[in-house]
Coordinates of C-alpha atoms in Angstrom, one line a residue:
Chain A
M1 CA -11.3 -0.6 18.4
V2 CA -12.3 -4.0 17.0
Y3 CA -15.1 -4.6 14.6
E4 CA -17.1 -7.3 16.0
E5 CA -18.7 -8.3 12.7
C6 CA -16.6 -8.2 9.7
V7 CA -18.7 -8.9 6.7
T8 CA -16.7 -8.7 3.5
H9 CA -17.8 -7.4 0.3
E10 CA -14.9 -8.0 -2.0
S11 CA -17.3 -8.8 -4.9
S12 CA -18.7 -5.2 -4.6
W13 CA -15.2 -3.7 -5.0
D14 CA -14.8 -1.5 -7.9
A15 CA -11.8 -1.7 -10.1
D16 CA -9.8 1.0 -8.1
E17 CA -10.5 -0.7 -4.8
A18 CA -9.5 -4.1 -6.1
L19 CA -6.4 -2.7 -7.7
T20 CA -5.3 -1.1 -4.3
A21 CA -6.0 -4.1 -2.3
V22 CA -4.4 -6.6 -4.6
Y23 CA -1.5 -4.3 -5.2
T24 CA -0.9 -3.9 -1.5
A25 CA -1.1 -7.7 -0.9
H26 CA 0.8 -9.0 -3.9
Y27 CA 2.8 -6.2 -5.8
T28 CA 6.1 -7.0 -4.1
S29 CA 5.9 -10.8 -4.3
L30 CA 4.9 -10.6 -8.0
V31 CA 7.8 -8.4 -8.9
R32 CA 10.2 -10.8 -6.9
L33 CA 8.8 -13.7 -8.9
G34 CA 9.4 -11.8 -12.1
A35 CA 12.8 -10.9 -11.1
L36 CA 13.7 -14.5 -10.2
L37 CA 12.4 -15.6 -13.7
L38 CA 14.2 -12.8 -15.5
R39 CA 17.0 -11.9 -13.3
D40 CA 16.2 -8.4 -14.0
T41 CA 14.3 -6.3 -11.6
G42 CA 13.6 -3.3 -13.8
T43 CA 12.0 -5.4 -16.5
A44 CA 10.1 -7.5 -13.9
E45 CA 8.7 -4.2 -12.4
E46 CA 7.5 -3.0 -15.7
I47 CA 5.9 -6.4 -16.6
V48 CA 4.1 -6.5 -13.4
Q49 CA 2.9 -3.0 -13.6
D50 CA 1.5 -3.8 -17.1
A51 CA -0.2 -6.7 -15.5
F52 CA -1.9 -4.6 -13.0
V53 CA -3.1 -2.1 -15.5
A54 CA -4.5 -5.0 -17.6
M55 CA -6.2 -6.4 -14.4
H56 CA -7.8 -3.0 -13.6
G57 CA -9.3 -2.9 -17.0
R58 CA -10.6 -6.5 -16.7
W59 CA -12.0 -6.2 -13.1
N60 CA -15.6 -6.5 -14.3
R61 CA -14.9 -10.0 -15.6
L62 CA -12.6 -11.1 -12.7
R63 CA -14.8 -9.7 -9.9
D64 CA -12.8 -11.6 -7.2
P65 CA -9.3 -10.9 -5.7
H66 CA -8.3 -14.5 -6.1
Q67 CA -9.2 -14.8 -9.6
A68 CA -7.3 -11.4 -10.0
L69 CA -4.3 -12.9 -8.5
A70 CA -4.4 -15.9 -10.8
Y71 CA -4.9 -13.7 -13.6
L72 CA -1.9 -11.5 -12.6
R73 CA 0.5 -14.5 -12.1
T74 CA -0.4 -16.0 -15.4
A75 CA 0.1 -12.5 -17.1
V76 CA 3.4 -12.1 -15.3
V77 CA 4.7 -15.6 -16.0
N78 CA 3.7 -15.3 -19.7
R79 CA 5.3 -12.0 -20.2
C80 CA 8.5 -13.0 -18.4
R81 CA 8.8 -16.2 -20.5
S82 CA 8.3 -14.4 -23.8
R83 CA 10.9 -11.8 -22.6
Q84 CA 13.3 -14.6 -21.9
R85 CA 12.8 -16.1 -25.2
H86 CA 13.3 -12.8 -26.8
L87 CA 16.6 -12.3 -24.8
V88 CA 17.9 -15.7 -25.8
V89 CA 17.4 -14.8 -29.5
V90 CA 19.0 -11.4 -28.8
D91 CA 21.8 -13.0 -26.9
K92 CA 22.7 -15.4 -29.8
H93 CA 23.5 -12.4 -32.0
T94 CA 25.1 -10.0 -29.5
P95 CA 26.6 -12.0 -26.7
R96 CA 26.2 -10.1 -23.4
S97 CA 25.5 -11.0 -19.8
L98 CA 22.1 -10.7 -18.3
P99 CA 21.8 -8.1 -15.7
D100 CA 22.1 -10.1 -12.5
E101 CA 21.9 -7.7 -9.6
P102 CA 18.8 -6.1 -8.5
S103 CA 20.6 -2.8 -8.3
A104 CA 24.0 -1.6 -7.1
E105 CA 22.7 -0.1 -3.9
H106 CA 20.7 -3.1 -3.1
A107 CA 23.4 -5.5 -3.7
V108 CA 23.5 -7.3 -0.5
L109 CA 25.8 -10.2 -0.6
R110 CA 24.1 -13.5 -1.0
T111 CA 25.0 -16.5 1.2
A112 CA 27.2 -19.0 -0.6
E113 CA 24.4 -21.4 -0.5
T114 CA 22.0 -19.2 -2.3
D115 CA 24.6 -18.3 -4.7
R116 CA 25.2 -21.9 -5.6
V117 CA 21.4 -22.5 -6.1
I118 CA 20.9 -19.3 -8.3
E119 CA 24.0 -20.4 -10.3
A120 CA 22.7 -23.8 -10.7
M121 CA 19.2 -22.6 -11.8
R122 CA 20.8 -20.6 -14.6
T123 CA 22.0 -23.9 -16.2
L124 CA 18.3 -25.0 -16.6
P125 CA 16.3 -24.6 -19.7
E126 CA 13.6 -21.8 -19.4
K127 CA 10.7 -24.1 -18.7
Q128 CA 12.3 -26.1 -16.1
R129 CA 13.5 -22.9 -14.5
T130 CA 10.1 -21.3 -14.5
V131 CA 8.6 -24.4 -13.0
M132 CA 11.1 -24.5 -10.2
V133 CA 10.6 -20.8 -9.4
L134 CA 6.7 -21.2 -9.2
R135 CA 7.1 -24.3 -7.2
Y136 CA 9.7 -23.1 -4.7
Y137 CA 9.3 -19.4 -4.6
G138 CA 5.5 -19.1 -5.5
D139 CA 4.8 -22.2 -3.5
L140 CA 2.1 -23.1 -6.3
S141 CA 0.5 -26.5 -6.7
E142 CA 1.1 -28.5 -9.9
A143 CA -2.4 -27.6 -11.1
E144 CA -1.6 -23.8 -10.4
I145 CA 1.8 -24.0 -12.2
A146 CA 0.1 -25.8 -15.1
E147 CA -2.5 -23.0 -15.3
A148 CA 0.0 -20.1 -15.1
M149 CA 2.2 -21.6 -17.6
G150 CA -0.5 -22.9 -20.0
I151 CA 0.9 -26.5 -20.0
S152 CA -0.4 -29.8 -18.7
R153 CA 0.1 -31.1 -15.3
G154 CA 2.0 -34.0 -16.7
S155 CA 4.3 -31.5 -18.4
V156 CA 4.8 -29.7 -15.0
K157 CA 5.7 -33.0 -13.3
S158 CA 8.2 -34.0 -16.0
H159 CA 10.0 -30.6 -16.1
A160 CA 10.1 -30.5 -12.3
A161 CA 11.6 -34.1 -12.3
R162 CA 14.2 -33.2 -15.0
A163 CA 15.2 -29.9 -13.2
T164 CA 15.5 -31.7 -9.9
K165 CA 17.8 -34.2 -11.3
S166 CA 20.1 -31.8 -13.0
L167 CA 20.2 -29.4 -10.1
R168 CA 21.0 -32.2 -7.7
Q169 CA 23.9 -33.0 -10.0
V170 CA 25.3 -29.5 -10.2
L171 CA 24.7 -28.8 -6.6
E172 CA 26.6 -31.8 -5.4
Q173 CA 29.5 -31.1 -7.7
S174 CA 29.9 -27.5 -6.4
L175 CA 29.8 -28.7 -2.8
Chain B
M1 CA 3.4 -29.0 -3.6
N2 CA 3.9 -28.7 0.0
D3 CA 4.2 -32.3 0.4
H4 CA 7.9 -32.9 0.4
S5 CA 9.0 -30.1 2.7
N6 CA 11.1 -32.6 4.6
D7 CA 13.4 -33.2 1.9
P8 CA 16.6 -31.3 2.3
F9 CA 16.7 -30.5 -1.4
D10 CA 13.2 -28.8 -1.2
E11 CA 14.3 -27.0 1.9
L12 CA 17.4 -25.7 0.2
M13 CA 15.4 -24.6 -2.9
R14 CA 12.9 -22.7 -0.8
R15 CA 15.4 -21.0 1.4
A16 CA 17.6 -20.0 -1.4
L17 CA 14.8 -18.7 -3.6
A18 CA 13.2 -16.9 -0.6
E19 CA 16.6 -15.3 0.2
E20 CA 17.1 -14.2 -3.4
G21 CA 13.7 -12.8 -3.7
D22 CA 14.0 -10.9 -0.5
R23 CA 16.8 -8.9 -1.9
I24 CA 14.4 -7.2 -4.2
E25 CA 12.5 -4.3 -2.9
P26 CA 10.5 -2.6 -5.6
A27 CA 9.7 1.0 -5.3
D28 CA 6.1 1.9 -4.8
A29 CA 4.2 2.0 -8.2
L30 CA 0.6 2.2 -7.2
P31 CA 0.2 5.8 -8.3
E32 CA 1.7 5.2 -11.6
I33 CA -0.3 2.0 -12.1
R34 CA -3.5 3.9 -11.1
A35 CA -2.7 6.7 -13.6
R36 CA -2.1 4.3 -16.4
A37 CA -5.2 2.3 -15.6
H38 CA -7.3 5.4 -15.7
A39 CA -5.8 6.6 -18.8
Q40 CA -7.1 3.6 -20.6
R41 CA -10.3 3.1 -18.8
R42 CA -13.6 2.9 -20.6
P43 CA -16.9 4.2 -19.1
A44 CA -18.3 0.5 -19.2
T45 CA -16.1 -0.4 -16.3
R46 CA -17.5 2.3 -14.2
R47 CA -19.4 1.4 -11.1
P48 CA -21.5 3.7 -9.1
W49 CA -20.1 4.6 -5.6
V50 CA -23.5 3.7 -4.2
V51 CA -22.5 0.0 -3.8
T52 CA -19.6 1.0 -1.7
A53 CA -21.4 3.3 0.4
G54 CA -24.1 0.7 1.1
A55 CA -21.4 -1.9 2.1
A56 CA -19.7 0.7 4.3
A57 CA -23.0 1.3 6.1
L58 CA -23.3 -2.4 6.9
G59 CA -20.4 -2.1 9.2
T60 CA -17.5 -3.0 6.9
A61 CA -16.1 0.4 7.1
A62 CA -12.8 -1.2 8.0
A63 CA -12.5 -3.1 4.8
I64 CA -13.5 -0.5 2.6
G65 CA -12.9 2.6 4.7
A66 CA -9.4 2.9 3.6
F67 CA -10.8 4.3 0.4
T68 CA -12.8 6.7 2.4
V69 CA -16.4 6.6 0.9
L70 CA -17.6 10.0 0.2
D71 CA -20.8 10.7 1.7
D72 CA -24.1 11.8 0.4
N73 CA -24.4 15.2 1.6
G74 CA -23.4 16.7 -1.7
K75 CA -20.1 18.0 -0.4
S76 CA -18.1 15.8 -2.7
A77 CA -18.2 14.4 -6.1
T78 CA -19.4 10.9 -5.6
D79 CA -18.7 9.0 -8.7
D80 CA -16.3 8.8 -11.7
Q81 CA -18.3 11.1 -13.9
I82 CA -16.4 13.9 -12.7
A83 CA -15.0 16.5 -15.1
G84 CA -11.3 16.1 -15.8
P85 CA -8.7 18.8 -16.0
G86 CA -9.6 21.4 -18.7
T87 CA -13.3 21.0 -18.3
T88 CA -13.5 22.6 -15.1
T89 CA -12.4 26.1 -15.5
S90 CA -14.3 28.6 -13.4
A91 CA -13.7 29.0 -9.7
S92 CA -17.2 28.0 -9.1
G93 CA -17.2 25.2 -11.4
V94 CA -17.3 22.3 -9.0
P95 CA -18.2 19.3 -11.0
L96 CA -21.8 17.9 -10.5
S97 CA -22.2 14.5 -9.2
T98 CA -24.5 12.2 -11.4
T99 CA -24.7 9.3 -9.1
P100 CA -28.2 7.8 -9.3
G101 CA -30.2 6.5 -6.4
P102 CA -30.5 7.5 -2.9
T103 CA -27.1 9.2 -2.7
T104 CA -27.9 11.6 -5.4
A105 CA -25.8 14.7 -4.8
T106 CA -27.0 18.1 -5.0
P107 CA -24.9 20.7 -6.8
L108 CA -22.4 22.3 -4.5
P109 CA -22.8 25.8 -3.6
P110 CA -20.4 27.9 -5.6
T111 CA -16.9 27.7 -4.1
V112 CA -15.7 31.0 -2.7
V113 CA -13.9 32.9 -5.4
P114 CA -10.2 32.5 -4.6
S115 CA -8.3 35.4 -3.7
A116 CA -6.6 37.4 -6.4
S117 CA -3.3 36.1 -5.5
G118 CA -4.0 32.4 -5.5
K119 CA -5.1 29.8 -7.9
P120 CA -7.0 26.6 -7.2
E121 CA -5.3 23.4 -7.8
P122 CA -6.5 21.6 -11.1
A123 CA -9.2 18.9 -10.6
V124 CA -8.3 15.4 -11.4
K125 CA -10.2 12.3 -12.3
G126 CA -8.6 10.3 -9.7
A127 CA -5.8 10.7 -7.2
L128 CA -4.5 8.8 -4.2
V129 CA -3.8 11.4 -1.6
P130 CA -2.4 10.9 2.1
V131 CA -4.6 11.9 4.8
Y132 CA -3.2 12.5 8.3
W133 CA -5.0 11.8 11.6
L134 CA -4.0 12.1 15.2
G135 CA -3.2 9.1 17.4
D136 CA -2.3 9.0 21.0
R137 CA 1.0 8.0 22.3
V138 CA 0.8 5.7 25.3
G139 CA 2.5 5.8 28.4
V140 CA 4.4 9.0 27.7
T141 CA 4.2 12.3 29.6
R142 CA 6.5 14.0 27.4
E143 CA 4.9 16.2 24.9
P144 CA 3.5 15.9 22.3
T145 CA 1.3 13.1 23.5
V146 CA -0.4 12.9 20.1
R147 CA 1.4 12.3 16.7
L148 CA 0.4 12.1 13.0
Y149 CA -0.7 8.9 11.4
R150 CA -1.0 8.7 7.6
T151 CA -3.6 6.9 5.7
W152 CA -4.4 7.0 2.0
A153 CA -7.6 8.1 0.4
K154 CA -8.8 8.0 -3.3
V155 CA -10.3 11.3 -4.3
Q156 CA -11.8 12.9 -7.4
G157 CA -11.8 16.5 -8.0
R158 CA -9.3 18.9 -6.3
P159 CA -7.0 16.6 -4.3
A160 CA -6.1 19.0 -1.4
V161 CA -9.7 20.2 -1.1
E162 CA -10.9 16.6 -1.0
A163 CA -8.2 15.5 1.4
V164 CA -9.1 18.3 3.9
R165 CA -12.7 17.4 3.4
I166 CA -11.9 13.8 4.4
M167 CA -9.8 15.0 7.4
T168 CA -12.6 17.2 8.6
S169 CA -15.6 15.1 8.0
K170 CA -15.0 11.5 7.8
Q171 CA -14.2 8.7 10.1
P172 CA -10.5 7.7 9.9
P173 CA -10.1 4.1 8.4
D174 CA -8.4 3.0 11.6
P175 CA -10.5 3.3 14.7
D176 CA -7.5 4.3 16.8
Y177 CA -7.0 7.4 14.9
Y178 CA -9.1 10.6 15.2
S179 CA -9.4 14.1 13.9
V180 CA -9.9 17.2 16.0
W181 CA -10.9 19.1 12.8
R182 CA -14.3 17.5 12.7
G183 CA -17.0 20.2 12.2
A184 CA -14.7 22.5 10.2
E185 CA -15.8 23.3 6.6
V186 CA -13.3 23.8 3.9
N187 CA -14.0 26.3 1.2
S188 CA -11.0 26.2 -1.0
V189 CA -7.2 25.5 -1.3
T190 CA -5.4 28.0 -3.5
R191 CA -1.8 28.6 -4.3
G192 CA 0.0 31.8 -5.2
N193 CA 3.1 33.8 -4.1
G194 CA 4.9 30.7 -2.5
V195 CA 1.8 30.2 -0.1
V196 CA -0.8 27.7 0.0
T197 CA -4.1 29.2 1.5
V198 CA -6.6 27.0 3.0
D199 CA -9.9 28.8 3.5
F200 CA -12.6 27.5 5.8
N201 CA -16.1 28.5 6.1
Q202 CA -15.9 27.5 9.7
L203 CA -12.8 26.6 11.7
P204 CA -13.1 24.0 14.3
K205 CA -14.2 25.5 17.6
T206 CA -12.5 23.1 19.9
R207 CA -10.0 24.3 22.3
L208 CA -6.9 22.2 22.8
D209 CA -3.7 22.0 24.8
P210 CA -1.0 24.0 23.1
A211 CA 1.1 21.0 22.3
V212 CA -1.8 19.1 20.8
A213 CA -3.1 22.2 18.9
D214 CA 0.3 22.4 17.2
V215 CA 0.2 18.9 16.1
A216 CA -3.4 19.3 15.0
A217 CA -2.3 22.4 12.8
Q218 CA 0.5 20.1 11.3
Q219 CA -2.3 17.5 10.4
L220 CA -3.6 20.1 8.2
I221 CA -0.4 21.2 6.8
Y222 CA 0.8 17.7 6.0
T223 CA -2.4 16.6 4.6
V224 CA -2.6 19.7 2.1
Q225 CA 1.0 19.5 1.3
G226 CA 0.8 15.7 0.8
A227 CA -2.3 16.2 -1.6
L228 CA -0.4 18.9 -3.6
G229 CA 2.8 16.9 -3.6
D230 CA 4.9 19.8 -2.5
S231 CA 6.0 20.3 1.0
S232 CA 8.1 23.5 0.3
E233 CA 5.1 26.1 0.6
Q234 CA 3.9 27.4 3.9
V235 CA 0.2 27.2 4.6
Q236 CA -2.1 30.1 5.4
I237 CA -5.3 29.3 7.2
T238 CA -8.1 31.7 6.7
Q239 CA -11.7 31.8 7.7
Q240 CA -14.0 33.2 5.1
G241 CA -11.1 34.8 3.4
R242 CA -9.8 36.4 6.7
P243 CA -6.5 35.2 8.4
G244 CA -5.9 35.8 12.1
G245 CA -8.3 33.4 14.0
M246 CA -6.9 31.6 16.9
L247 CA -6.9 28.0 15.9
F248 CA -7.9 25.6 18.6
G249 CA -7.7 28.5 20.8
Q250 CA -3.8 28.4 20.6
V251 CA -2.5 28.7 17.2
D252 CA -2.2 32.2 15.7
T253 CA -3.0 32.1 12.1
S254 CA -2.3 35.7 11.1
R255 CA 0.7 34.4 9.3
P256 CA 1.6 31.3 7.3
L257 CA 2.5 28.3 9.2
S258 CA 5.5 26.2 8.4
R259 CA 5.8 22.4 8.1
A260 CA 7.2 20.9 11.3
Q261 CA 9.9 18.3 11.2
A262 CA 8.6 14.8 10.7
A263 CA 10.6 13.5 13.7
N264 CA 8.7 16.1 15.9
V265 CA 5.1 15.3 14.8
Q266 CA 4.9 12.0 12.9
A267 CA 4.2 8.9 14.6
L268 CA 7.2 7.0 15.5
V269 CA 5.7 3.7 14.4
W270 CA 3.0 2.9 11.9
I271 CA 1.8 0.0 9.8
N272 CA 1.4 0.7 6.2
S273 CA 0.1 -2.8 5.3
P274 CA -2.0 -4.6 5.8
M275 CA -4.8 -2.0 6.1
D276 CA -7.4 -2.2 9.0
G277 CA -9.9 -4.6 8.2
Q278 CA -8.1 -6.2 5.3
I279 CA -8.5 -9.9 4.4
T280 CA -5.1 -11.5 4.2
K281 CA -3.7 -14.7 3.4
S282 CA -1.2 -16.3 5.6
P283 CA 1.6 -15.9 5.9
V284 CA 1.1 -12.2 5.7
T285 CA 3.9 -9.6 5.5
V286 CA 3.4 -6.6 7.7
E287 CA 5.1 -3.7 6.4
G288 CA 5.6 -0.2 8.2
I289 CA 7.7 2.6 9.1
A290 CA 9.3 3.3 12.5
A291 CA 11.9 5.6 14.0
A292 CA 13.1 3.2 16.7
Y293 CA 15.9 3.2 19.3
E294 CA 18.5 0.8 18.0
A295 CA 16.2 0.1 15.1
T296 CA 14.1 -2.3 17.1
V297 CA 10.4 -2.6 16.5
N298 CA 8.4 -5.0 18.6
W299 CA 5.3 -6.7 17.3
R300 CA 2.5 -8.7 18.7
A301 CA -0.3 -10.6 17.0
V302 CA -3.3 -11.6 18.9
N303 CA -6.1 -13.8 17.7
L304 CA -9.2 -12.1 18.8
K305 CA -11.2 -15.2 19.4
T306 CA -8.7 -17.8 20.8
R307 CA -6.4 -15.2 22.3
A308 CA -3.5 -17.1 20.7
T309 CA -0.6 -14.7 20.8
Q310 CA 2.6 -14.5 18.9
Q311 CA 5.3 -11.9 19.5
G312 CA 8.8 -10.9 18.6
F313 CA 10.8 -8.1 17.3
T314 CA 12.3 -7.1 14.0
N315 CA 14.6 -4.3 13.0
T316 CA 14.2 -1.3 10.7
K317 CA 16.8 -0.7 8.0
E318 CA 18.2 2.0 9.8
G319 CA 18.0 3.2 13.5
Q320 CA 16.8 6.5 15.0
K321 CA 15.1 7.8 11.8
L322 CA 12.0 7.0 10.1
S323 CA 13.0 3.7 8.2
P324 CA 11.0 0.8 6.9
F325 CA 10.5 -2.6 8.7
A326 CA 8.8 -5.7 7.6
V327 CA 7.8 -9.0 9.4
T328 CA 6.1 -12.0 8.0
L329 CA 3.5 -13.7 10.3
K330 CA 1.9 -17.1 10.0
L331 CA -1.8 -16.6 11.3
T332 CA -4.3 -19.2 11.6
P333 CA -7.6 -18.4 10.1
G334 CA -9.7 -15.8 12.0
Q335 CA -9.6 -12.3 13.2
W336 CA -6.2 -10.9 14.5
R337 CA -4.9 -7.7 15.8
I338 CA -1.4 -6.9 14.8
E339 CA 0.5 -4.4 16.8
A340 CA 3.8 -2.8 16.2
Y341 CA 5.3 -0.8 19.1
L342 CA 8.2 0.8 20.4
I343 CA 9.7 0.5 24.0
S344 CA 11.4 3.1 25.8
A345 CA 15.2 2.7 26.3
E346 CA 14.8 4.3 29.7
D347 CA 12.2 2.2 31.5
G348 CA 11.0 -0.3 29.1
R349 CA 7.5 1.1 28.8
I350 CA 5.6 0.9 25.5
T351 CA 5.8 4.4 24.1
D352 CA 4.3 4.3 20.6
T353 CA 2.2 1.8 18.9
D354 CA 0.0 1.2 15.8
S355 CA -2.3 -1.7 15.4
K356 CA -4.4 -3.1 12.5
T357 CA -7.2 -5.7 12.8
V358 CA -7.1 -8.1 9.9
I359 CA -8.8 -11.3 8.9
A360 CA -6.6 -14.2 8.0
K361 CA -7.9 -16.7 5.6

């Protein structure tokens, strides 16, 4: 039942095979990443699906699952960010709350601790919040965050430092 | 940025975001993504199947086998050049394969003209269909001792015919699964008057125990209904247009067969992801479905080289019925066998199991 020699031929995958493999491995975590950035699971699902469709069309140039993942991450982060900016503009004109819950039937209660952190994250400007989500949820390095967001490593550092400072303050107050 | 994990602030952030992320369970979107990807695909991105077939021959069937490479005997369309719906109209209009190279397919013999009461399913450019296999239960004497395990295969052409063809002629993508339908040759799958008719040129000649034969008949029913996306219609099995043969020496096919309850024939535990032979990152999330006593699914991961072993248990969302479970494993680089298994409430024996061999990076 065990293959003694497992030679891998990822680079010979065609677009469909790559799509299925990368989807299986990363779809859920990318939707979660998008949902953490947007606080809206439905929109996150749409954005991630769009990104997968685009990745499939581009597979000839990507040719490698790791590059495909980096491509997907960048696409998801970009689309989530522009979506957020759009929402901010819309919000200014029609004040409304963002959808916060993944969905009613999945609304498992958060622990108080998570609740405080998520609330505190909301006070951050968009870039700082994105850096923090990529760093702590995505577990990305500074360089990877810089690449996904299209900013310099220096900016990643400073956004992270500012975000950490304000989060610490907010979290200490709420204790 | 894994360098300050000892800082309580970092710990808090990781924990809180992970918890928040875990609350989100997106629905399966692969079929939709595939359909959209194909709708916008251009011919330039097409790659011949030959490459994949060659790779599979090298012994990487596990990594690639999940996609069930169609072989070169001309029974299947072997590339993307297949005619889409609307271009294949006649009953004998099986699309020709145009794959170049050694796997050049010969045109199929004309499909048997479907009976007057039934229509063949439409051909599609690409579809992901479930294919069911048999897998042995372990340590049980109660029947059935085999259960159905599902895998996914990508097909072009007529999904149900292709799914049955895979089930009857291919190696399952998991070496623990098997099919007693090998050797059977499917002619056509037609629908009409509330019945799906699966016609075989040749039914399998194997004789089986009654209980196994029943599950094997369900293997066909589940596969056909899954490919058609409709589990409401009974399935009539015929041989060269005639019903009534004794399937596996046991199952009377003079009348259409009904789908059995999932709880009676499906495996009680299976791993959906990762796939057998997959290369995974660590940590890897193992996802599957189980119908488990008190919702408890046990798991074990063994490094095949060092024999390092991890084990534990997790819970399905609901007990007693088929319900999803997930467990996240940290694996050192190398080849691992991941097993999910159920334990008998009566005597603690392992009763049902599914395993996948993966390569952790």
